[in-house]
Amino acid sequence: MNSPDEQTLEDEDPWWQSHKDSMGVTLCSVGLHVAVLAILAMIVLPHKLYDSTEYMTIRTEVTTNAPLETVDNLEITPDKLVAGSFNDLASVAVSTNVVSDQPSATTIDTKQEELQWEVDAMEFLGQKHKFGELSGRTDEARSILLKAFGGSATSEAAVASGLVWLKLHQKENGSWSFNHTSKDCGNSCTSAGSLGNNRVGATAMALLCYIGAGHTHLKGNYQETVKKGLGFIEQEYLKAENKGDLRGVPFGNSGMYAQGLITIALCELYALTRDRHLRNMAQDSVDFIIAAQHPENGGWRYRPNQGDGDTSVVGWQIMALTSAKTAGLTVPGRVQVRAERFLESVQLEDGAYYGYIAPQKKSTTTAIGLLCRMYYGWDARKPAMQVGVKYLGALGPAKDNQYYNYYATQVMHHWGGQDWKNWNRVMREMLVSTQTQEGHAAGSWAPRDPHARTGGRHYATCLSILTLEVYYRHLPLYHRRMLKKEI
Ligand SMILES: [Zn+2]
């Protein structure tokens, strides 16, 4: 990861000033977060489908000294929301803000409490940044970061019930499937995905959800669940013809997605546990990704070394290699140089926007491209980064594209400030209010996505959980970089 240049931010940086103001505190910093994760979204990513994406307009106007909203004053009961009418959420957010602008003892207390949360988070990030990207996943850190970056007891409860649903749908051999159905589902867990043979991809997504909340095979309440999933992956690893090839059989077009996803999971597990048993498996899967990169255009596609890379597959591989570096595994510097060459080949306006296989201004691929750029060291002051983030913020979360939401939420979290707060308010409530509450499907999400048919309920549930883990899953990139300079 490149280091941002060393000049002082305070005086002339408009990004810094706006974020500082939006925190409402002088000691400030920027609020953000990152994410080194991933998911198998896209199976044969039909990018044309994104043309019809409907977005949720963020209409909230918040003054710089307005108190932060918590979910508790944004109570939205599911029966008030009709599926597809998410603009209601923005309306609620606006009215809440109006109320919160009225001075009262309650708002003063709330504001002081929230400022304290931010101070706690800054202290944590200042002390712990040297311990690495994944240090937000302890119980203590999750509590601090959740409060400071806009999570809530309700969003955490949604994550918790999602993890229970996943456990109930783990297969006997420790794997998960995009065809999640079991004899216990009855008529409750509808929307099975058609990509039932990509067990590695489905298992990787589920494991990422547990790991994202700090659950490993050696720690937490789901040790057996994670251990069984890991056991399935190890069997796949042992029977692979080529070392580190975890694409699963048959590979199909989803093979490299599965490879990227499981590599992230293995790297994160190794980083969190330092379990030496995992090291070779993680490094071998990383090496497979490195060898699969096209040497000239720097991209990845459905098959190793396929010439025409696409941003969707590339995004997962870059996230996997970022996780590898976090875990202290070996990634040659030339890989980033080549990957940046690919990103340049699909970008518009100096990297503000990204297309799928050609330069275009597309929402999902722009979110992926910007997240990659953030991890590859782009400064927040870079005009293209500012333009790209503003574009996503203006679009808002999508009603029907959780893959886009997953990436864009990470971008906005890293970005921080008021832009993040506005985004998060809508995104968080959309996910909390659309989680299934009844029957065997309780804790899952019905798919509302271009990949609904292939990924099904399992895919939608994993992406939703991971999105709600954004507060602590990765430490905010820009925040950490800034603190490093100041300490
Ligand atoms: Zn079920």
Tab-separated table of C-alpha atoms and ligand atoms in Angstrom:
chain	number	residue	atom	x	y	z
A	1	MET	CA	0.000	0.000	0.000
A	2	ASN	CA	1.405	3.350	-0.883
A	3	SER	CA	1.871	5.931	1.785
A	4	PRO	CA	0.085	9.178	1.283
A	5	ASP	CA	2.430	12.091	0.974
A	6	GLU	CA	3.498	13.765	4.135
A	7	GLN	CA	2.289	17.320	3.771
A	8	THR	CA	0.159	18.702	6.509
A	9	LEU	CA	-3.543	18.290	6.034
A	10	GLU	CA	-4.841	20.957	8.319
A	11	ASP	CA	-4.530	24.132	6.332
A	12	GLU	CA	-5.478	23.652	2.768
A	13	ASP	CA	-7.261	20.386	2.457
A	14	PRO	CA	-10.978	20.898	1.870
A	15	TRP	CA	-11.687	17.203	2.460
A	16	TRP	CA	-10.052	17.368	5.826
A	17	GLN	CA	-11.796	20.587	6.765
A	18	SER	CA	-15.215	19.315	5.801
A	19	HIS	CA	-14.732	16.092	7.682
A	20	LYS	CA	-13.397	17.854	10.701
A	21	ASP	CA	-16.369	20.152	10.768
A	22	SER	CA	-18.785	17.344	10.283
A	23	MET	CA	-17.478	15.587	13.318
A	24	GLY	CA	-18.494	18.634	15.258
A	25	VAL	CA	-15.358	18.415	17.356
A	26	THR	CA	-12.086	20.161	17.135
A	27	LEU	CA	-9.985	17.196	17.846
A	28	CYS	CA	-11.520	15.453	15.061
A	29	SER	CA	-10.515	13.130	12.475
A	30	VAL	CA	-12.385	11.614	9.808
A	31	GLY	CA	-14.788	8.870	10.203
A	32	LEU	CA	-14.369	5.923	8.087
A	33	HIS	CA	-13.773	2.429	7.738
A	34	VAL	CA	-12.587	-0.061	5.400
A	35	ALA	CA	-13.041	-3.378	4.411
A	36	VAL	CA	-10.927	-5.994	3.287
A	37	LEU	CA	-13.570	-8.384	2.499
A	38	ALA	CA	-15.611	-9.732	0.065
A	39	ILE	CA	-18.172	-11.848	-1.372
A	40	LEU	CA	-19.071	-13.795	-4.253
A	41	ALA	CA	-21.426	-11.623	-5.845
A	42	MET	CA	-21.304	-11.711	-9.265
A	43	ILE	CA	-21.222	-14.931	-10.759
A	44	VAL	CA	-21.298	-14.100	-14.424
A	45	LEU	CA	-21.838	-10.502	-13.666
A	46	PRO	CA	-24.371	-9.265	-16.143
A	47	HIS	CA	-23.414	-5.650	-15.889
A	48	LYS	CA	-26.209	-4.554	-18.148
A	49	LEU	CA	-28.621	-5.319	-15.354
A	50	TYR	CA	-27.293	-2.418	-13.368
A	51	ASP	CA	-28.784	-0.043	-15.842
A	52	SER	CA	-32.131	-0.558	-14.171
A	53	THR	CA	-30.924	-0.127	-10.620
A	54	GLU	CA	-33.139	1.999	-8.425
A	55	TYR	CA	-31.418	4.101	-5.833
A	56	MET	CA	-32.569	5.457	-2.539
A	57	THR	CA	-32.247	9.178	-2.575
A	58	ILE	CA	-30.501	10.574	0.419
A	59	ARG	CA	-32.489	13.690	1.071
A	60	THR	CA	-31.179	14.411	4.488
A	61	GLU	CA	-29.661	17.821	5.016
A	62	VAL	CA	-27.752	17.880	8.235
A	63	THR	CA	-26.164	20.919	9.732
A	64	THR	CA	-22.566	20.564	10.795
A	65	ASN	CA	-23.327	20.728	14.478
A	66	ALA	CA	-26.381	18.509	14.456
A	67	PRO	CA	-26.231	15.553	16.778
A	68	LEU	CA	-25.766	12.159	15.234
A	69	GLU	CA	-28.866	10.071	14.968
A	70	THR	CA	-28.891	6.723	16.587
A	71	VAL	CA	-31.104	3.929	15.497
A	72	ASP	CA	-33.130	4.361	18.628
A	73	ASN	CA	-34.559	7.637	17.428
A	74	LEU	CA	-35.075	6.262	13.972
A	75	GLU	CA	-37.478	3.572	14.989
A	76	ILE	CA	-38.961	2.044	11.918
A	77	THR	CA	-41.170	-0.918	12.331
A	78	PRO	CA	-41.285	-3.354	9.448
A	79	ASP	CA	-45.030	-2.998	8.989
A	80	LYS	CA	-44.583	0.674	8.192
A	81	LEU	CA	-42.476	-0.236	5.239
A	82	VAL	CA	-43.772	-1.708	2.109
A	83	ALA	CA	-41.125	-3.478	0.094
A	84	GLY	CA	-39.782	-1.156	-2.543
A	85	SER	CA	-40.794	2.037	-0.829
A	86	PHE	CA	-37.504	2.874	0.732
A	87	ASN	CA	-37.829	6.544	0.086
A	88	ASP	CA	-39.873	6.422	3.255
A	89	LEU	CA	-36.646	5.811	5.078
A	90	ALA	CA	-35.110	9.013	3.879
A	91	SER	CA	-38.261	10.833	4.911
A	92	VAL	CA	-38.014	9.414	8.368
A	93	ALA	CA	-34.384	10.417	8.550
A	94	VAL	CA	-35.232	13.957	7.541
A	95	SER	CA	-38.014	14.348	10.043
A	96	THR	CA	-35.834	12.914	12.750
A	97	ASN	CA	-33.204	15.442	11.969
A	98	VAL	CA	-35.670	18.250	12.199
A	99	VAL	CA	-36.631	17.048	15.623
A	100	SER	CA	-33.039	16.715	16.682
A	101	ASP	CA	-32.351	20.318	15.718
A	102	GLN	CA	-34.632	21.487	18.510
A	103	PRO	CA	-32.535	22.242	21.586
A	104	SER	CA	-33.379	20.164	24.591
A	105	ALA	CA	-31.645	18.522	27.494
A	106	THR	CA	-32.033	15.207	25.763
A	107	THR	CA	-30.263	16.243	22.604
A	108	ILE	CA	-27.471	17.880	24.562
A	109	ASP	CA	-26.907	14.713	26.529
A	110	THR	CA	-27.072	12.639	23.396
A	111	LYS	CA	-24.601	14.873	21.657
A	112	GLN	CA	-22.148	14.691	24.521
A	113	GLU	CA	-22.442	10.943	24.612
A	114	GLU	CA	-21.859	10.665	20.894
A	115	LEU	CA	-18.868	12.967	21.043
A	116	GLN	CA	-17.444	10.743	23.731
A	117	TRP	CA	-17.915	7.748	21.449
A	118	GLU	CA	-15.960	9.527	18.769
A	119	VAL	CA	-13.200	10.408	21.202
A	120	ASP	CA	-13.053	6.769	22.312
A	121	ALA	CA	-12.811	5.649	18.709
A	122	MET	CA	-10.041	8.110	17.957
A	123	GLU	CA	-8.147	6.941	20.985
A	124	PHE	CA	-8.622	3.334	19.949
A	125	LEU	CA	-7.534	3.947	16.397
A	126	GLY	CA	-4.560	5.975	17.549
A	127	GLN	CA	-3.395	3.244	19.875
A	128	LYS	CA	-4.311	0.225	17.869
A	129	HIS	CA	-3.616	1.163	14.309
A	130	LYS	CA	-0.235	-0.483	14.512
A	131	PHE	CA	-1.887	-3.766	15.384
A	132	GLY	CA	-3.411	-3.925	12.020
A	133	GLU	CA	-6.366	-3.825	9.803
A	134	LEU	CA	-8.407	-6.431	11.626
A	135	SER	CA	-8.008	-5.151	15.171
A	136	GLY	CA	-11.607	-3.906	15.222
A	137	ARG	CA	-12.969	-7.417	15.620
A	138	THR	CA	-12.485	-7.930	19.331
A	139	ASP	CA	-15.519	-7.504	21.565
A	140	GLU	CA	-14.139	-4.293	23.027
A	141	ALA	CA	-13.202	-2.779	19.685
A	142	ARG	CA	-16.488	-3.708	18.055
A	143	SER	CA	-18.377	-1.947	20.789
A	144	ILE	CA	-16.323	1.230	20.407
A	145	LEU	CA	-16.343	1.329	16.627
A	146	LEU	CA	-19.994	0.396	16.285
A	147	LYS	CA	-21.040	3.414	18.325
A	148	ALA	CA	-18.585	5.827	16.776
A	149	PHE	CA	-19.340	4.992	13.165
A	150	GLY	CA	-23.112	4.717	13.255
A	151	GLY	CA	-23.989	1.131	14.038
A	152	SER	CA	-26.598	0.324	16.627
A	153	ALA	CA	-27.921	-2.363	18.908
A	154	THR	CA	-30.522	-3.077	16.246
A	155	SER	CA	-28.008	-3.486	13.442
A	156	GLU	CA	-25.912	-5.762	15.638
A	157	ALA	CA	-28.981	-7.823	16.458
A	158	ALA	CA	-29.581	-8.204	12.729
A	159	VAL	CA	-26.015	-9.464	12.282
A	160	ALA	CA	-26.441	-11.868	15.176
A	161	SER	CA	-29.666	-13.375	13.858
A	162	GLY	CA	-28.116	-13.610	10.383
A	163	LEU	CA	-25.275	-15.692	11.799
A	164	VAL	CA	-27.811	-17.987	13.455
A	165	TRP	CA	-29.617	-18.492	10.123
A	166	LEU	CA	-26.328	-19.349	8.441
A	167	LYS	CA	-25.499	-21.897	11.112
A	168	LEU	CA	-28.875	-23.560	10.625
A	169	HIS	CA	-28.183	-23.915	6.896
A	170	GLN	CA	-24.669	-25.315	7.038
A	171	LYS	CA	-24.455	-28.666	5.266
A	172	GLU	CA	-23.355	-31.898	6.905
A	173	ASN	CA	-19.897	-31.734	5.363
A	174	GLY	CA	-19.298	-28.232	6.714
A	175	SER	CA	-20.008	-26.411	3.456
A	176	TRP	CA	-22.725	-23.964	2.532
A	177	SER	CA	-24.608	-23.838	-0.745
A	178	PHE	CA	-26.312	-21.117	-2.771
A	179	ASN	CA	-29.107	-23.674	-2.851
A	180	HIS	CA	-29.580	-23.286	0.879
A	181	THR	CA	-32.722	-25.360	1.290
A	182	SER	CA	-32.956	-28.161	3.809
A	183	LYS	CA	-35.716	-30.405	5.072
A	184	ASP	CA	-36.203	-27.989	7.958
A	185	CYS	CA	-36.915	-24.973	5.771
A	186	GLY	CA	-40.498	-25.872	4.944
A	187	ASN	CA	-42.026	-23.125	2.872
A	188	SER	CA	-40.215	-20.464	4.784
A	189	CYS	CA	-36.758	-20.159	3.220
A	190	THR	CA	-37.633	-19.395	-0.384
A	191	SER	CA	-35.397	-18.144	-3.188
A	192	ALA	CA	-32.776	-20.853	-3.439
A	193	GLY	CA	-29.946	-19.911	-5.787
A	194	SER	CA	-29.208	-21.881	-8.933
A	195	LEU	CA	-25.457	-21.944	-8.378
A	196	GLY	CA	-25.642	-24.864	-6.002
A	197	ASN	CA	-22.444	-26.458	-7.243
A	198	ASN	CA	-20.196	-23.586	-6.188
A	199	ARG	CA	-19.795	-24.795	-2.642
A	200	VAL	CA	-16.468	-23.049	-2.127
A	201	GLY	CA	-17.931	-19.654	-2.988
A	202	ALA	CA	-20.974	-20.131	-0.764
A	203	THR	CA	-18.826	-21.443	2.078
A	204	ALA	CA	-16.381	-18.567	1.745
A	205	MET	CA	-19.189	-16.029	1.978
A	206	ALA	CA	-20.575	-17.600	5.135
A	207	LEU	CA	-17.149	-17.855	6.733
A	208	LEU	CA	-16.487	-14.193	5.975
A	209	CYS	CA	-19.638	-13.256	7.891
A	210	TYR	CA	-18.420	-15.062	11.000
A	211	ILE	CA	-14.862	-13.839	10.703
A	212	GLY	CA	-16.100	-10.290	10.113
A	213	ALA	CA	-17.627	-10.269	13.591
A	214	GLY	CA	-14.528	-11.793	15.170
A	215	HIS	CA	-15.672	-15.431	15.263
A	216	THR	CA	-12.935	-17.896	14.348
A	217	HIS	CA	-12.330	-21.628	14.775
A	218	LEU	CA	-10.424	-20.784	17.949
A	219	LYS	CA	-12.541	-18.027	19.479
A	220	GLY	CA	-16.142	-16.951	19.930
A	221	ASN	CA	-19.520	-18.638	19.907
A	222	TYR	CA	-19.229	-20.274	16.500
A	223	GLN	CA	-15.954	-22.149	16.774
A	224	GLU	CA	-17.442	-25.467	15.667
A	225	THR	CA	-19.307	-23.850	12.783
A	226	VAL	CA	-16.173	-22.144	11.482
A	227	LYS	CA	-14.084	-25.261	12.092
A	228	LYS	CA	-16.468	-27.389	10.038
A	229	GLY	CA	-16.457	-24.859	7.207
A	230	LEU	CA	-12.697	-24.718	7.286
A	231	GLY	CA	-12.577	-28.515	7.229
A	232	PHE	CA	-14.565	-28.541	4.002
A	233	ILE	CA	-12.210	-26.008	2.446
A	234	GLU	CA	-9.194	-28.029	3.503
A	235	GLN	CA	-10.600	-31.079	1.735
A	236	GLU	CA	-10.986	-28.998	-1.413
A	237	TYR	CA	-7.431	-27.756	-0.987
A	238	LEU	CA	-6.032	-31.259	-0.608
A	239	LYS	CA	-7.753	-32.624	-3.678
A	240	ALA	CA	-6.910	-29.709	-6.000
A	241	GLU	CA	-4.798	-30.650	-8.986
A	242	ASN	CA	-2.949	-27.349	-8.918
A	243	LYS	CA	-1.651	-26.082	-5.601
A	244	GLY	CA	-3.820	-23.370	-4.128
A	245	ASP	CA	-6.571	-23.769	-6.726
A	246	LEU	CA	-9.751	-23.334	-4.693
A	247	ARG	CA	-12.116	-22.485	-7.495
A	248	GLY	CA	-14.103	-25.638	-6.810
A	249	VAL	CA	-15.316	-28.099	-9.389
A	250	PRO	CA	-16.719	-27.458	-11.880
A	251	PHE	CA	-15.051	-24.072	-12.154
A	252	GLY	CA	-17.546	-22.357	-14.433
A	253	ASN	CA	-17.546	-18.590	-14.629
A	254	SER	CA	-17.811	-18.308	-10.887
A	255	GLY	CA	-14.508	-20.082	-10.214
A	256	MET	CA	-12.322	-17.024	-9.799
A	257	TYR	CA	-14.952	-15.364	-7.628
A	258	ALA	CA	-14.792	-18.342	-5.327
A	259	GLN	CA	-10.993	-18.205	-5.372
A	260	GLY	CA	-10.964	-14.546	-4.343
A	261	LEU	CA	-13.558	-15.008	-1.627
A	262	ILE	CA	-12.019	-18.031	0.042
A	263	THR	CA	-8.588	-16.448	-0.135
A	264	ILE	CA	-9.875	-13.460	1.793
A	265	ALA	CA	-11.395	-15.795	4.391
A	266	LEU	CA	-8.199	-17.812	4.790
A	267	CYS	CA	-6.009	-14.711	5.032
A	268	GLU	CA	-8.286	-13.112	7.594
A	269	LEU	CA	-8.446	-16.278	9.676
A	270	TYR	CA	-4.688	-16.591	9.574
A	271	ALA	CA	-4.233	-12.919	10.471
A	272	LEU	CA	-6.621	-13.176	13.397
A	273	THR	CA	-5.436	-16.490	14.833
A	274	ARG	CA	-1.868	-16.964	13.607
A	275	ASP	CA	-2.781	-20.634	13.359
A	276	ARG	CA	0.245	-22.021	11.543
A	277	HIS	CA	-1.877	-24.799	10.142
A	278	LEU	CA	-3.533	-22.229	7.887
A	279	ARG	CA	-0.454	-20.495	6.599
A	280	ASN	CA	0.421	-22.688	3.643
A	281	MET	CA	-3.171	-22.983	2.511
A	282	ALA	CA	-3.557	-19.194	2.604
A	283	GLN	CA	-0.272	-18.475	0.851
A	284	ASP	CA	-0.943	-21.111	-1.810
A	285	SER	CA	-4.348	-19.637	-2.598
A	286	VAL	CA	-2.734	-16.192	-2.804
A	287	ASP	CA	-0.074	-17.561	-5.143
A	288	PHE	CA	-2.753	-19.033	-7.372
A	289	ILE	CA	-4.351	-15.589	-7.726
A	290	ILE	CA	-0.991	-13.994	-8.466
A	291	ALA	CA	-0.267	-16.555	-11.168
A	292	ALA	CA	-3.732	-16.045	-12.683
A	293	GLN	CA	-3.234	-12.309	-13.278
A	294	HIS	CA	-2.859	-11.397	-16.908
A	295	PRO	CA	0.732	-10.196	-17.262
A	296	GLU	CA	-0.064	-7.413	-19.707
A	297	ASN	CA	-3.406	-5.850	-18.908
A	298	GLY	CA	-3.095	-6.722	-15.218
A	299	GLY	CA	-6.650	-8.002	-14.868
A	300	TRP	CA	-8.379	-11.204	-13.866
A	301	ARG	CA	-11.339	-12.828	-15.539
A	302	TYR	CA	-13.189	-16.123	-15.427
A	303	ARG	CA	-10.121	-18.188	-16.289
A	304	PRO	CA	-6.496	-17.709	-15.172
A	305	ASN	CA	-4.567	-15.444	-17.530
A	306	GLN	CA	-7.636	-14.763	-19.632
A	307	GLY	CA	-6.854	-11.618	-21.555
A	308	ASP	CA	-9.919	-9.495	-20.969
A	309	GLY	CA	-10.134	-8.765	-17.277
A	310	ASP	CA	-13.298	-7.402	-15.693
A	311	THR	CA	-13.673	-5.079	-12.744
A	312	SER	CA	-15.939	-7.402	-10.797
A	313	VAL	CA	-13.532	-10.349	-10.751
A	314	VAL	CA	-10.602	-7.976	-10.328
A	315	GLY	CA	-12.191	-6.414	-7.244
A	316	TRP	CA	-12.268	-9.705	-5.354
A	317	GLN	CA	-8.706	-10.555	-6.266
A	318	ILE	CA	-7.408	-7.146	-5.161
A	319	MET	CA	-9.298	-7.485	-1.880
A	320	ALA	CA	-7.805	-10.966	-1.449
A	321	LEU	CA	-4.285	-9.714	-2.034
A	322	THR	CA	-4.878	-6.837	0.352
A	323	SER	CA	-5.948	-9.354	2.990
A	324	ALA	CA	-2.816	-11.355	2.249
A	325	LYS	CA	-0.625	-8.366	2.986
A	326	THR	CA	-2.563	-7.720	6.181
A	327	ALA	CA	-1.803	-11.292	7.192
A	328	GLY	CA	1.892	-10.845	6.456
A	329	LEU	CA	1.849	-13.184	3.475
A	330	THR	CA	3.948	-12.610	0.373
A	331	VAL	CA	2.593	-10.508	-2.485
A	332	PRO	CA	5.143	-9.190	-5.004
A	333	GLY	CA	5.005	-5.467	-5.729
A	334	ARG	CA	4.541	-6.038	-9.449
A	335	VAL	CA	1.021	-7.359	-8.837
A	336	GLN	CA	-0.253	-3.965	-7.717
A	337	VAL	CA	1.524	-2.201	-10.567
A	338	ARG	CA	-0.224	-4.475	-13.054
A	339	ALA	CA	-3.593	-4.282	-11.321
A	340	GLU	CA	-3.438	-0.500	-11.432
A	341	ARG	CA	-2.795	-0.789	-15.149
A	342	PHE	CA	-6.065	-2.676	-15.452
A	343	LEU	CA	-7.957	-0.109	-13.383
A	344	GLU	CA	-6.657	2.637	-15.634
A	345	SER	CA	-7.958	0.737	-18.647
A	346	VAL	CA	-11.558	0.859	-17.394
A	347	GLN	CA	-11.608	4.291	-15.776
A	348	LEU	CA	-13.034	7.637	-16.839
A	349	GLU	CA	-12.065	11.141	-15.740
A	350	ASP	CA	-8.713	10.244	-14.196
A	351	GLY	CA	-10.226	7.464	-12.120
A	352	ALA	CA	-13.411	9.021	-10.782
A	353	TYR	CA	-15.561	6.387	-12.546
A	354	TYR	CA	-15.048	2.777	-13.580
A	355	GLY	CA	-16.669	0.431	-16.067
A	356	TYR	CA	-16.877	-3.356	-16.263
A	357	ILE	CA	-14.565	-4.198	-19.135
A	358	ALA	CA	-14.212	-0.727	-20.692
A	359	PRO	CA	-14.215	2.884	-19.480
A	360	GLN	CA	-17.749	3.672	-18.335
A	361	LYS	CA	-19.581	5.519	-15.621
A	362	LYS	CA	-21.296	2.642	-13.825
A	363	SER	CA	-22.310	2.609	-10.189
A	364	THR	CA	-21.245	-0.870	-9.087
A	365	THR	CA	-17.949	-0.925	-10.889
A	366	THR	CA	-17.201	2.624	-9.760
A	367	ALA	CA	-17.670	1.531	-6.146
A	368	ILE	CA	-15.331	-1.418	-6.720
A	369	GLY	CA	-12.760	0.691	-8.517
A	370	LEU	CA	-12.717	3.384	-5.843
A	371	LEU	CA	-12.349	0.839	-3.047
A	372	CYS	CA	-9.401	-0.699	-4.862
A	373	ARG	CA	-7.883	2.750	-5.294
A	374	MET	CA	-8.301	3.469	-1.589
A	375	TYR	CA	-6.437	0.313	-0.659
A	376	TYR	CA	-3.808	1.042	-3.249
A	377	GLY	CA	-3.053	4.312	-1.520
A	378	TRP	CA	-4.966	7.033	-3.294
A	379	ASP	CA	-5.120	10.144	-1.202
A	380	ALA	CA	-8.493	11.520	-0.135
A	381	ARG	CA	-7.461	14.879	-1.590
A	382	LYS	CA	-7.134	13.464	-5.069
A	383	PRO	CA	-9.812	15.190	-7.180
A	384	ALA	CA	-10.874	11.977	-8.939
A	385	MET	CA	-11.467	10.295	-5.589
A	386	GLN	CA	-13.562	13.211	-4.408
A	387	VAL	CA	-15.610	13.254	-7.609
A	388	GLY	CA	-16.181	9.490	-7.507
A	389	VAL	CA	-17.260	9.450	-3.879
A	390	LYS	CA	-19.632	12.355	-4.438
A	391	TYR	CA	-21.141	10.425	-7.335
A	392	LEU	CA	-21.868	7.415	-5.132
A	393	GLY	CA	-23.167	9.599	-2.342
A	394	ALA	CA	-25.547	11.353	-4.721
A	395	LEU	CA	-26.842	8.029	-6.028
A	396	GLY	CA	-27.422	6.656	-2.541
A	397	PRO	CA	-27.899	3.006	-1.600
A	398	ALA	CA	-29.696	0.870	-4.186
A	399	LYS	CA	-33.034	-0.744	-3.482
A	400	ASP	CA	-32.267	-3.759	-5.599
A	401	ASN	CA	-28.531	-4.237	-5.821
A	402	GLN	CA	-26.868	-5.424	-2.654
A	403	TYR	CA	-23.626	-6.109	-4.491
A	404	TYR	CA	-23.310	-2.400	-5.253
A	405	ASN	CA	-24.375	-1.557	-1.713
A	406	TYR	CA	-21.711	-3.820	-0.263
A	407	TYR	CA	-18.866	-2.097	-2.075
A	408	ALA	CA	-20.230	1.435	-1.960
A	409	THR	CA	-20.831	1.179	1.790
A	410	GLN	CA	-17.166	0.368	2.291
A	411	VAL	CA	-16.123	3.291	0.125
A	412	MET	CA	-18.364	5.691	2.010
A	413	HIS	CA	-17.224	4.364	5.358
A	414	HIS	CA	-13.585	4.897	4.503
A	415	TRP	CA	-14.489	8.330	3.278
A	416	GLY	CA	-16.287	9.245	6.472
A	417	GLY	CA	-17.686	12.574	7.566
A	418	GLN	CA	-21.200	13.702	6.861
A	419	ASP	CA	-21.296	11.854	3.550
A	420	TRP	CA	-20.861	8.601	5.435
A	421	LYS	CA	-23.438	9.514	8.066
A	422	ASN	CA	-26.039	10.307	5.438
A	423	TRP	CA	-25.310	7.099	3.561
A	424	ASN	CA	-25.252	4.922	6.638
A	425	ARG	CA	-28.541	6.168	7.981
A	426	VAL	CA	-30.367	4.989	4.884
A	427	MET	CA	-28.343	1.832	4.247
A	428	ARG	CA	-28.515	0.554	7.796
A	429	GLU	CA	-32.245	1.045	8.110
A	430	MET	CA	-32.935	-0.539	4.755
A	431	LEU	CA	-31.128	-3.693	5.770
A	432	VAL	CA	-32.568	-3.848	9.266
A	433	SER	CA	-36.105	-3.340	8.012
A	434	THR	CA	-35.916	-5.905	5.196
A	435	GLN	CA	-34.493	-8.799	7.187
A	436	THR	CA	-36.921	-11.703	7.368
A	437	GLN	CA	-38.396	-11.971	10.857
A	438	GLU	CA	-40.590	-15.052	10.727
A	439	GLY	CA	-40.253	-18.796	10.410
A	440	HIS	CA	-37.168	-20.780	9.535
A	441	ALA	CA	-36.063	-17.888	7.324
A	442	ALA	CA	-35.793	-15.515	10.299
A	443	GLY	CA	-32.436	-13.768	10.197
A	444	SER	CA	-31.998	-14.075	6.419
A	445	TRP	CA	-32.684	-11.668	3.587
A	446	ALA	CA	-34.698	-12.376	0.468
A	447	PRO	CA	-32.635	-11.520	-2.626
A	448	ARG	CA	-33.284	-8.171	-4.319
A	449	ASP	CA	-30.352	-8.157	-6.641
A	450	PRO	CA	-29.254	-8.825	-10.209
A	451	HIS	CA	-27.705	-12.030	-8.859
A	452	ALA	CA	-30.808	-13.153	-7.030
A	453	ARG	CA	-31.403	-16.108	-9.306
A	454	THR	CA	-27.889	-17.531	-9.059
A	455	GLY	CA	-26.932	-16.515	-5.529
A	456	GLY	CA	-30.351	-16.713	-3.923
A	457	ARG	CA	-31.143	-16.139	-0.273
A	458	HIS	CA	-27.755	-17.324	0.948
A	459	TYR	CA	-25.934	-14.798	-1.192
A	460	ALA	CA	-28.278	-11.958	-0.228
A	461	THR	CA	-27.960	-12.816	3.443
A	462	CYS	CA	-24.169	-12.932	3.412
A	463	LEU	CA	-23.855	-9.609	1.574
A	464	SER	CA	-26.297	-7.990	3.961
A	465	ILE	CA	-24.491	-9.258	7.047
A	466	LEU	CA	-21.135	-8.141	5.713
A	467	THR	CA	-22.531	-4.706	4.934
A	468	LEU	CA	-23.835	-4.373	8.486
A	469	GLU	CA	-20.415	-5.388	9.823
A	470	VAL	CA	-18.791	-2.439	8.076
A	471	TYR	CA	-18.371	-0.480	11.312
A	472	TYR	CA	-15.705	-2.752	12.716
A	473	ARG	CA	-14.765	-5.224	10.004
A	474	HIS	CA	-11.981	-3.005	8.766
A	475	LEU	CA	-10.513	0.062	10.306
A	476	PRO	CA	-11.159	3.252	8.387
A	477	LEU	CA	-8.289	3.751	5.974
A	478	TYR	CA	-8.063	7.516	5.812
A	479	HIS	CA	-8.635	7.846	9.492
A	480	ARG	CA	-5.757	5.563	10.253
A	481	ARG	CA	-3.443	7.239	7.791
A	482	MET	CA	-4.170	10.602	9.292
A	483	LEU	CA	-3.584	9.409	12.826
A	484	LYS	CA	-0.283	7.901	11.813
A	485	LYS	CA	0.863	11.311	10.632
A	486	GLU	CA	-0.221	13.096	13.762
A	487	ILE	CA	1.093	10.696	16.348
B	1	ZN	ZN	-34.398	-22.635	6.096
